[in-house]
Coordinates of C-alpha atoms in Angstrom, one line a residue:
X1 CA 38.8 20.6 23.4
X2 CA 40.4 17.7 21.8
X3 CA 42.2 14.9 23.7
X4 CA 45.5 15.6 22.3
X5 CA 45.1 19.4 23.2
X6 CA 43.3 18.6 26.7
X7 CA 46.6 16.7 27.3
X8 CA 49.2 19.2 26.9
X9 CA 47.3 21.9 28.6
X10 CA 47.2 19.2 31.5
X11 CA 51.0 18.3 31.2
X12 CA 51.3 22.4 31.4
X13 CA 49.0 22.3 34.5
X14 CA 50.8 19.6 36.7
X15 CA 55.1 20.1 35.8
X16 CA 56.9 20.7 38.6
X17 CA 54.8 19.4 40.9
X18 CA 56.3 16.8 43.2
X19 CA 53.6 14.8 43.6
X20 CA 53.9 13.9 40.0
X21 CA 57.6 13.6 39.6
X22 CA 57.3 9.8 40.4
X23 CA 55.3 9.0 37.2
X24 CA 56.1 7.5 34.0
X25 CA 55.7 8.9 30.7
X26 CA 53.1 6.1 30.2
X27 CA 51.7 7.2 33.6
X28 CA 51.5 10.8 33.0
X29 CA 49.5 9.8 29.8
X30 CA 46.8 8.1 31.4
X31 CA 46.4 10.3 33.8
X32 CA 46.1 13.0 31.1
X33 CA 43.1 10.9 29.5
X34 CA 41.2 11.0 33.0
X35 CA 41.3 14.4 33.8
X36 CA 39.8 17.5 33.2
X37 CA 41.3 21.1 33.4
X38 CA 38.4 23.8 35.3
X39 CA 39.1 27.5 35.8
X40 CA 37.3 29.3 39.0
X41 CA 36.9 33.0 39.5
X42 CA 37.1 33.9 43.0
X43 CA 34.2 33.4 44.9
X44 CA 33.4 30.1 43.5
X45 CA 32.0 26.5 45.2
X46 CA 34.5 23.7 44.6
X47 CA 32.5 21.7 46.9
X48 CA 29.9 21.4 49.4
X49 CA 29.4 19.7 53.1
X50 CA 27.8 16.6 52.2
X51 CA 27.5 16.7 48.9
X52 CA 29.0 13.7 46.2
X53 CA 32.8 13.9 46.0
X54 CA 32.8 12.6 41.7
X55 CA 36.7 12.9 41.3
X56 CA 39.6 14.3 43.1
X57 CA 40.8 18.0 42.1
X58 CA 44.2 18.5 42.4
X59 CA 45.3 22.7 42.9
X60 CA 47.3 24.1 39.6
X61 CA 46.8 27.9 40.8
X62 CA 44.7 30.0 43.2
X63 CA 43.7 30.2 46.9
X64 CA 40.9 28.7 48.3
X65 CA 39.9 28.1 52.0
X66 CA 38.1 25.0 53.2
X67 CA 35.5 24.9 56.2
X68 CA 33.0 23.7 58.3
X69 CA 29.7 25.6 58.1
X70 CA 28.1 26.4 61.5
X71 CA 24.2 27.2 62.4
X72 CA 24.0 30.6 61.7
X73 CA 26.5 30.9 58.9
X74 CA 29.1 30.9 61.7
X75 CA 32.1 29.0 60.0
X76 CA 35.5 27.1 60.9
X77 CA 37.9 27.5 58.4
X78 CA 40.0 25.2 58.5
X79 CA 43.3 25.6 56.2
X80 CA 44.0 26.9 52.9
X81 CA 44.9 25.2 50.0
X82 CA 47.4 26.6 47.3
X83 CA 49.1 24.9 44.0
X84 CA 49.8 22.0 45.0
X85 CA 47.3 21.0 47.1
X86 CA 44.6 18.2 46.9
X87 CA 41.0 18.0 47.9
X88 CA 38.8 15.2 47.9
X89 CA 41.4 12.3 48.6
X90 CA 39.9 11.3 51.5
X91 CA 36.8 10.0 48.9
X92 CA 39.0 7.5 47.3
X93 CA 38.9 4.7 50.2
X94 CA 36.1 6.5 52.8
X95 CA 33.8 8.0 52.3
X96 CA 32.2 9.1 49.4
X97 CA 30.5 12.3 49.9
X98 CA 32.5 15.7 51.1
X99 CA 32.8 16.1 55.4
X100 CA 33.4 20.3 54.5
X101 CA 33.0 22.9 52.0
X102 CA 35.7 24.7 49.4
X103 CA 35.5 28.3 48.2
X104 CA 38.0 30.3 46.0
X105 CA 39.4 33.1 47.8
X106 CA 41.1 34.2 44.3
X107 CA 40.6 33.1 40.8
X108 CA 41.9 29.4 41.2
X109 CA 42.7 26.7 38.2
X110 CA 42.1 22.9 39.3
X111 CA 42.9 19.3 37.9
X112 CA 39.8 17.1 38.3
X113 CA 41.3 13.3 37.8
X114 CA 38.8 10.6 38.0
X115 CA 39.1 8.5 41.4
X116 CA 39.6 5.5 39.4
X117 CA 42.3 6.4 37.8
X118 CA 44.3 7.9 41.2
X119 CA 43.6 4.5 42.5
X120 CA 45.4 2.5 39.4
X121 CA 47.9 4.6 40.1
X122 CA 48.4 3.7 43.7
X123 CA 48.4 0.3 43.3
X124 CA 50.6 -0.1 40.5
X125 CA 53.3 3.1 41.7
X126 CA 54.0 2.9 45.3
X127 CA 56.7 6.0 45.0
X128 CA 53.7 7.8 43.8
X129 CA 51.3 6.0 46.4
X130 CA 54.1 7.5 49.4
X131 CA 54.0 11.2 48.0
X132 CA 49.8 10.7 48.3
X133 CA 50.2 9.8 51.7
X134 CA 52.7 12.2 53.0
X135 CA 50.3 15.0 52.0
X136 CA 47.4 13.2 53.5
X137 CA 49.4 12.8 56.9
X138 CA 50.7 16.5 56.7
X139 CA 47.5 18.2 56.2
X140 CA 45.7 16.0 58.7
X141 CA 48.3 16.8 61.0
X142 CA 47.1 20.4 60.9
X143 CA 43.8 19.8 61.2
X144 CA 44.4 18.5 64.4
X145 CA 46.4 21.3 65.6
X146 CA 43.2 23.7 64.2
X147 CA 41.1 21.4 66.6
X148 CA 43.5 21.5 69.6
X149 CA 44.1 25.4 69.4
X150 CA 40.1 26.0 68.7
X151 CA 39.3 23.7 71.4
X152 CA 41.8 24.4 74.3
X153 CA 43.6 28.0 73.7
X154 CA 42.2 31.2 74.8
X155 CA 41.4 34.2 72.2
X156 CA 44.9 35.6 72.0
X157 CA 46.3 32.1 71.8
X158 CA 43.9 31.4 68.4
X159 CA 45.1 34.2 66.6
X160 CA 48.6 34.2 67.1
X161 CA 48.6 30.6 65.8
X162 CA 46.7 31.8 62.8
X163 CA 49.3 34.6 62.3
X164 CA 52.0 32.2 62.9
X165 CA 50.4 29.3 60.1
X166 CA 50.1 32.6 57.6
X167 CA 53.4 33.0 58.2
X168 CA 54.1 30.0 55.8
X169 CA 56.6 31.1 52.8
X170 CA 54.0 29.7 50.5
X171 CA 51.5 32.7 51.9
X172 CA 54.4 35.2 52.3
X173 CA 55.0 35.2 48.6
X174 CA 51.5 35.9 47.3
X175 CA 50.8 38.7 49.9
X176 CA 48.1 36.5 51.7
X177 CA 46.6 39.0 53.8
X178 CA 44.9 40.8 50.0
X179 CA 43.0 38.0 50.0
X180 CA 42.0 37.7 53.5
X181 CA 39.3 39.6 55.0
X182 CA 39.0 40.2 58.6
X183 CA 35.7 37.7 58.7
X184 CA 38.2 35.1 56.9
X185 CA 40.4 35.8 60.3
X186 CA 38.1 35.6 62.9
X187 CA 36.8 32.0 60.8
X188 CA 40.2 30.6 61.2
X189 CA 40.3 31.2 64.7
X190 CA 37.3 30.3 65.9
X191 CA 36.2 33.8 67.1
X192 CA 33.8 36.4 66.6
X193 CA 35.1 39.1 63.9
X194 CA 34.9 41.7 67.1
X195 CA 37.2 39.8 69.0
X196 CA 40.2 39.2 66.2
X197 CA 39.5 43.2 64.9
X198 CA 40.5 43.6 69.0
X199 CA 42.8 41.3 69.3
X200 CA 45.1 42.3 66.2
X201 CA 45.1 46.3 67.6
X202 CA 46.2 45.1 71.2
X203 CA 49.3 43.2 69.1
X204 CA 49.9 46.3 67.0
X205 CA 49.9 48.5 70.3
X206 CA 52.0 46.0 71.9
X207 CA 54.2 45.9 69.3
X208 CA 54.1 42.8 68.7
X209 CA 52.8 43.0 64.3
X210 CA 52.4 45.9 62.6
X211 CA 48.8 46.8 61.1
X212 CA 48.6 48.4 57.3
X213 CA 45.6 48.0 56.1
X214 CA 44.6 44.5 55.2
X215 CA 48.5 43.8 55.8
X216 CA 50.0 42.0 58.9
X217 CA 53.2 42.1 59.8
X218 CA 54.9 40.3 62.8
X219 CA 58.1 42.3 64.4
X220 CA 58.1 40.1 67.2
X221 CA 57.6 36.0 66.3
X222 CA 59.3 35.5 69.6
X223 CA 56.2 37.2 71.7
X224 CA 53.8 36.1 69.2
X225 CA 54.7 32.4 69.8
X226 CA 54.7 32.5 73.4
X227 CA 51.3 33.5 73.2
X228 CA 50.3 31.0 71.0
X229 CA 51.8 28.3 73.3
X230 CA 50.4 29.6 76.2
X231 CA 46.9 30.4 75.1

C-alpha cells in the first residue's frame, strides 16, 4: 500500500478519537508516516507475556481481553480493551518487553505507531502528552481495583464487580456478553468456571440478574453492589 493511501486509511482509522484531537495537521501527518494499519480475526495474539513490545498499538475496532497466564493455563484477565484503547504504552519509558498477554475476543482492527514517534510527540505536544497520561492513570486505576477485589473479596464479591465493570455503556452497546464465554467470566474473577456458572444461577434465583443464554442482565444494581462492597 502506498504511503499516500496508507495515510488516509490511517486518518479513517483514528478521527474522532480524543486522544488525537490535540494534534496538528502537521502532527497527524507524521504520525501517519510511522504507523501501520493490521486487521485481526478473533482469536488472534496481539501480544505475548514477555515477549518484545516493537511499537505501541492503538485500538480502531474490536474487543480483546488482556491477561496474566497462570501454571496450568489458569488465567487472570485483567480488563478489556475497545476502540480507543491503547496497549503497549507502558514500553515507551519501562520496560521494553510485555508484563501480560492480548487476544481478540472479536475481529479487532489496530494502529501500530512506532515508539519513537509517540515519544516526539510527547515532548513537543503536552495537550497530547496529558490525554496519554489520563488513560494510563485510568486504566491503571482499574487494575488495582482487579487486584484488590481478586485479592480481598469473597466469590460473590468477584463476580458482582465483574458484572458491575460489564456494566460499562461502552460494553452495553455491543452486547458484551456474545463475546464472553463463561471461562472468560470465571478469568475475570479470579474463580474456577464451576464457581461463577454457580454463582450467576444463585443471582438469577435471587433475582438479582436475569440469565438468557450467554446474556446477563442486572434487575437489581442496588443488591448487586452491596455484594460487591461487602465481598
Amino acid at each position: 500500500m502506498g504511503n499516500a493511501e496508507g495515510n488516509i486509511e490511517y486518518r479513517k482509522a483514528l478521527k474522532g478519537f480524543s486522544c488525537f484531537e490535540n494534534l496538528s495537521q502537521e502532527e497527524i501527518d507524521y504520525l501517519g508516516d510511522h504507523q501501520s494499519i493490521i486487521s485481526y480475526l478473533k482469536g488472534e495474539t496481539l501480544c505475548k507475556e514477555y515477549g518484545f513490545s516493537s511499537g505501541v498499538k492503538f485500538i480502531t475496532r474490536g474487543l480483546i481481553k488482556v491477561y496474566i497466564e497462570g501454571p496450568a493455563k489458569k488465567n487472570i484477565i485483567v480488563k478489556l480493551l475497545t476502540s480507543g484503547d491503547f496497549i503497549g504504552l507502558s514500553s515507551l519509558y519501562g520496560t521494553r518487553t510485555y508484563s501480560y498477554s492480548a487476544t481478540t475476543l472479536s475481529d479487532s482492527t489496530v494502529c501500530m505507531i512506532s515508539q519513537e514517534a509517540i515519544r516526539t510527540l510527547i515532548s513537543t505536544n503536552n495537550k497530547f502528552a496529558l490525554d496519554l497520561i489520563n488513560w494510563y492513570c485510568v486504566s491503571y486505576d482499574k487494575a488495582y481495583k482487579k487486584l484488590a477485589s481478586i485479592g480481598f473479596k469473597n466469590l460473590a464479591g468477584r463476580v458482582a464487580d465483574v458484572l458491575l465493570y460489564l456494566e460499562q455503556p461502552k460494553f452495553k452497546e455491543m452486547d458484551i456478553y456474545n463475546f464472553l464465554s463463561r471461562k472468560d467470566l470465571a478469568e475475570m474473577a479470579g474463580v474456577p468456571v464451576e464457581s461463577i456458572v454457580r454463582i450467576l444461577s444463585e443471582f438469577d434465583k435471587s433475582k438479582i440478574i436475569f440469565l438468557s443464554g450467554k446474556g446477563v442482565t442486572i434487575l437489581d444494581h442496588d443488591l448487586l453492589t452491596r455484594y460487591s462492597r461487602g465481598g
